[in-house]
Short mmCIF file of C-alpha atoms in Angstrom, two decimals:
data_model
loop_
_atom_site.label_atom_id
_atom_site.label_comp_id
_atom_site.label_asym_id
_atom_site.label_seq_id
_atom_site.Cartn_x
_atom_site.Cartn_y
_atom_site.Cartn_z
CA UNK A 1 -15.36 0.35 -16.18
CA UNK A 2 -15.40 -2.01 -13.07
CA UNK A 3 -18.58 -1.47 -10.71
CA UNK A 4 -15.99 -1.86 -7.84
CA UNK A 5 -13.66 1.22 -8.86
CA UNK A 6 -15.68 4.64 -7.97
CA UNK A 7 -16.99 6.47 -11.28
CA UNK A 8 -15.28 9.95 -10.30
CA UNK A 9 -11.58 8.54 -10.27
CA UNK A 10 -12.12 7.39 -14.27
CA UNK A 11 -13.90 10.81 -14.50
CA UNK A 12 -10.81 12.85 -13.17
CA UNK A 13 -8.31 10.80 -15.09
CA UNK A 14 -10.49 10.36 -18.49
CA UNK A 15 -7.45 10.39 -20.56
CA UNK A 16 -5.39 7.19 -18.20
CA UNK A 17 -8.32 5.25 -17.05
CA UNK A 18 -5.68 2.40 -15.96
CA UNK A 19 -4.50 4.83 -13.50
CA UNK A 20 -7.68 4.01 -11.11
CA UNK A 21 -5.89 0.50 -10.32
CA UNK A 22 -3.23 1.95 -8.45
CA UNK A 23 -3.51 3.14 -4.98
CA UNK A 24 -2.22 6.69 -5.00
CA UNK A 25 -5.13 7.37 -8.12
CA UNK A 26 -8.00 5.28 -6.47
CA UNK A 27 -7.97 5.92 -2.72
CA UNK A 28 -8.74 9.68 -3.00
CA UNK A 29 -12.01 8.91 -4.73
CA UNK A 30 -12.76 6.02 -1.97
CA UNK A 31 -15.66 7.43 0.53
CA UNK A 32 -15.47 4.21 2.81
CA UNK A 33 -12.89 4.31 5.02
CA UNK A 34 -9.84 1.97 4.39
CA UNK A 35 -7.09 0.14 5.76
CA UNK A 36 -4.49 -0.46 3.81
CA UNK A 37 -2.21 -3.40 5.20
CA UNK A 38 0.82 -3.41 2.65
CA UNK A 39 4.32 -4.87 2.88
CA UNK A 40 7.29 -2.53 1.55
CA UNK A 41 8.84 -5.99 -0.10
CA UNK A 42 5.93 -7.75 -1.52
CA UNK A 43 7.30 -11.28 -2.64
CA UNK A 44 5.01 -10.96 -5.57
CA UNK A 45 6.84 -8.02 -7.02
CA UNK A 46 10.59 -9.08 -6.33
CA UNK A 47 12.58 -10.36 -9.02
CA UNK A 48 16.06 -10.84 -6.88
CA UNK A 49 16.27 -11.10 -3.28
CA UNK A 50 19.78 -10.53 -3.74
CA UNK A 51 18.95 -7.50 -5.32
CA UNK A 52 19.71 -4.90 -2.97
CA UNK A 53 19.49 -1.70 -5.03
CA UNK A 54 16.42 -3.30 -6.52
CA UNK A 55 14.86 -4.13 -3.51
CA UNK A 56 15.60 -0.20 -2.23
CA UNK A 57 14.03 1.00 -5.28
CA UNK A 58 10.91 -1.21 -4.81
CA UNK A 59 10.36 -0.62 -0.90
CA UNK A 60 10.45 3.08 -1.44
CA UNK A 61 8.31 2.90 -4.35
CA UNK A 62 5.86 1.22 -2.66
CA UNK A 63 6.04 3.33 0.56
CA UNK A 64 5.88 6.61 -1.89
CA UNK A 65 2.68 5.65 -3.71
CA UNK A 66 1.01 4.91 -0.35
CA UNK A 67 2.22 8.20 1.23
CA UNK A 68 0.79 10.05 -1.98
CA UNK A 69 -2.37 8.21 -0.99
CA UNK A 70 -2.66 8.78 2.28
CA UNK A 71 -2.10 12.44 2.41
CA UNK A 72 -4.91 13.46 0.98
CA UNK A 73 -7.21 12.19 3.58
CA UNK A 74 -5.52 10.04 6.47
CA UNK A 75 -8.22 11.44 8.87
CA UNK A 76 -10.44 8.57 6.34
CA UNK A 77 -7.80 5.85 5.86
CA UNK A 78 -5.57 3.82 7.69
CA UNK A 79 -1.70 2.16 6.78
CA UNK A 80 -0.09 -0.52 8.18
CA UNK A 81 3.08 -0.69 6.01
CA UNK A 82 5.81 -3.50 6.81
CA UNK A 83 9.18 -3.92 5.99
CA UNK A 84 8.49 -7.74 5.72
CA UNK A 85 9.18 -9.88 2.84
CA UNK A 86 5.49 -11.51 2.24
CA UNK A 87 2.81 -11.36 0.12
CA UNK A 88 -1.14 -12.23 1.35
CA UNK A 89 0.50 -14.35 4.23
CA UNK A 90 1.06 -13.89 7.97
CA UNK A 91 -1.23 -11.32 8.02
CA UNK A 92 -2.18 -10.63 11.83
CA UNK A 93 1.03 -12.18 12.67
CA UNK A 94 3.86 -9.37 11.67
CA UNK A 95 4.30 -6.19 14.22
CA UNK A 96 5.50 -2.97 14.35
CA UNK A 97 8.58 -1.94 15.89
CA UNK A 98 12.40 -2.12 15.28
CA UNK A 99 14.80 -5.13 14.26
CA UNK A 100 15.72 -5.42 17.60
CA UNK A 101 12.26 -5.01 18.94
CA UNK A 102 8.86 -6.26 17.92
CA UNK A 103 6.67 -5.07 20.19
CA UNK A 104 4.26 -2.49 18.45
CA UNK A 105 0.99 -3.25 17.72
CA UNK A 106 0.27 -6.45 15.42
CA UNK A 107 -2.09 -5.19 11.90
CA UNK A 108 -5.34 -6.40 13.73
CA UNK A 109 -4.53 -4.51 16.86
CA UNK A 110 -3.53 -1.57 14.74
CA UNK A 111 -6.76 -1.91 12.98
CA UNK A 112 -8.36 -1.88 15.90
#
């Protein structure tokens, strides 16, 4: 058990304790409040960008296990969830808003 994961998520799934690294497991056991800054398209889990069936599959994924977390307790937590294709850079750079339009609120201001 990792000192960093919270004792009652390996407690309420005992028989999967693997299940406490992903998101939609952990975050309903995590007291502090959290932000989650995520992109849809992480470059880290994309085999082929010319993949676009693939790609579908993995953007929804990813925005269905965050959705599963948040709902629990969004009063708590925070998302910022991107459509970008990234991973770990440009963060405080990317915005909100349409293709045409990128004028929401950057992740920091979001945060904020």
């Amino acid at each position: 058990q990792a000192g960093s994961v919270p004792k009652a998520c390996f407690a309420a799934h005992d028989e999967a304790p693997w299940r406490c690294m992903f998101i939609e497991h952990l975050l309903p056991f995590v007291q502090t409040p959290a932000f989650v800054a995520q992109s849809r398209y992480d470059a880290a889990n994309v085999r082929d960008v010319g993949d676009a069936t693939g790609l579908a599959k993995l953007g929804d994924g990813v925005a269905w296990r965050l959705e599963a977390a948040m709902q629990n307790d969004s009063a708590r937590h925070a998302l910022f969830l991107d459509s970008c294709f990234h991973h770990c850079m440009n963060w405080g750079q990317i915005s909100s808003g349409t293709l045409d339009e990128y004028d929401g609120p950057t992740q920091p201001e979001a945060f904020a």
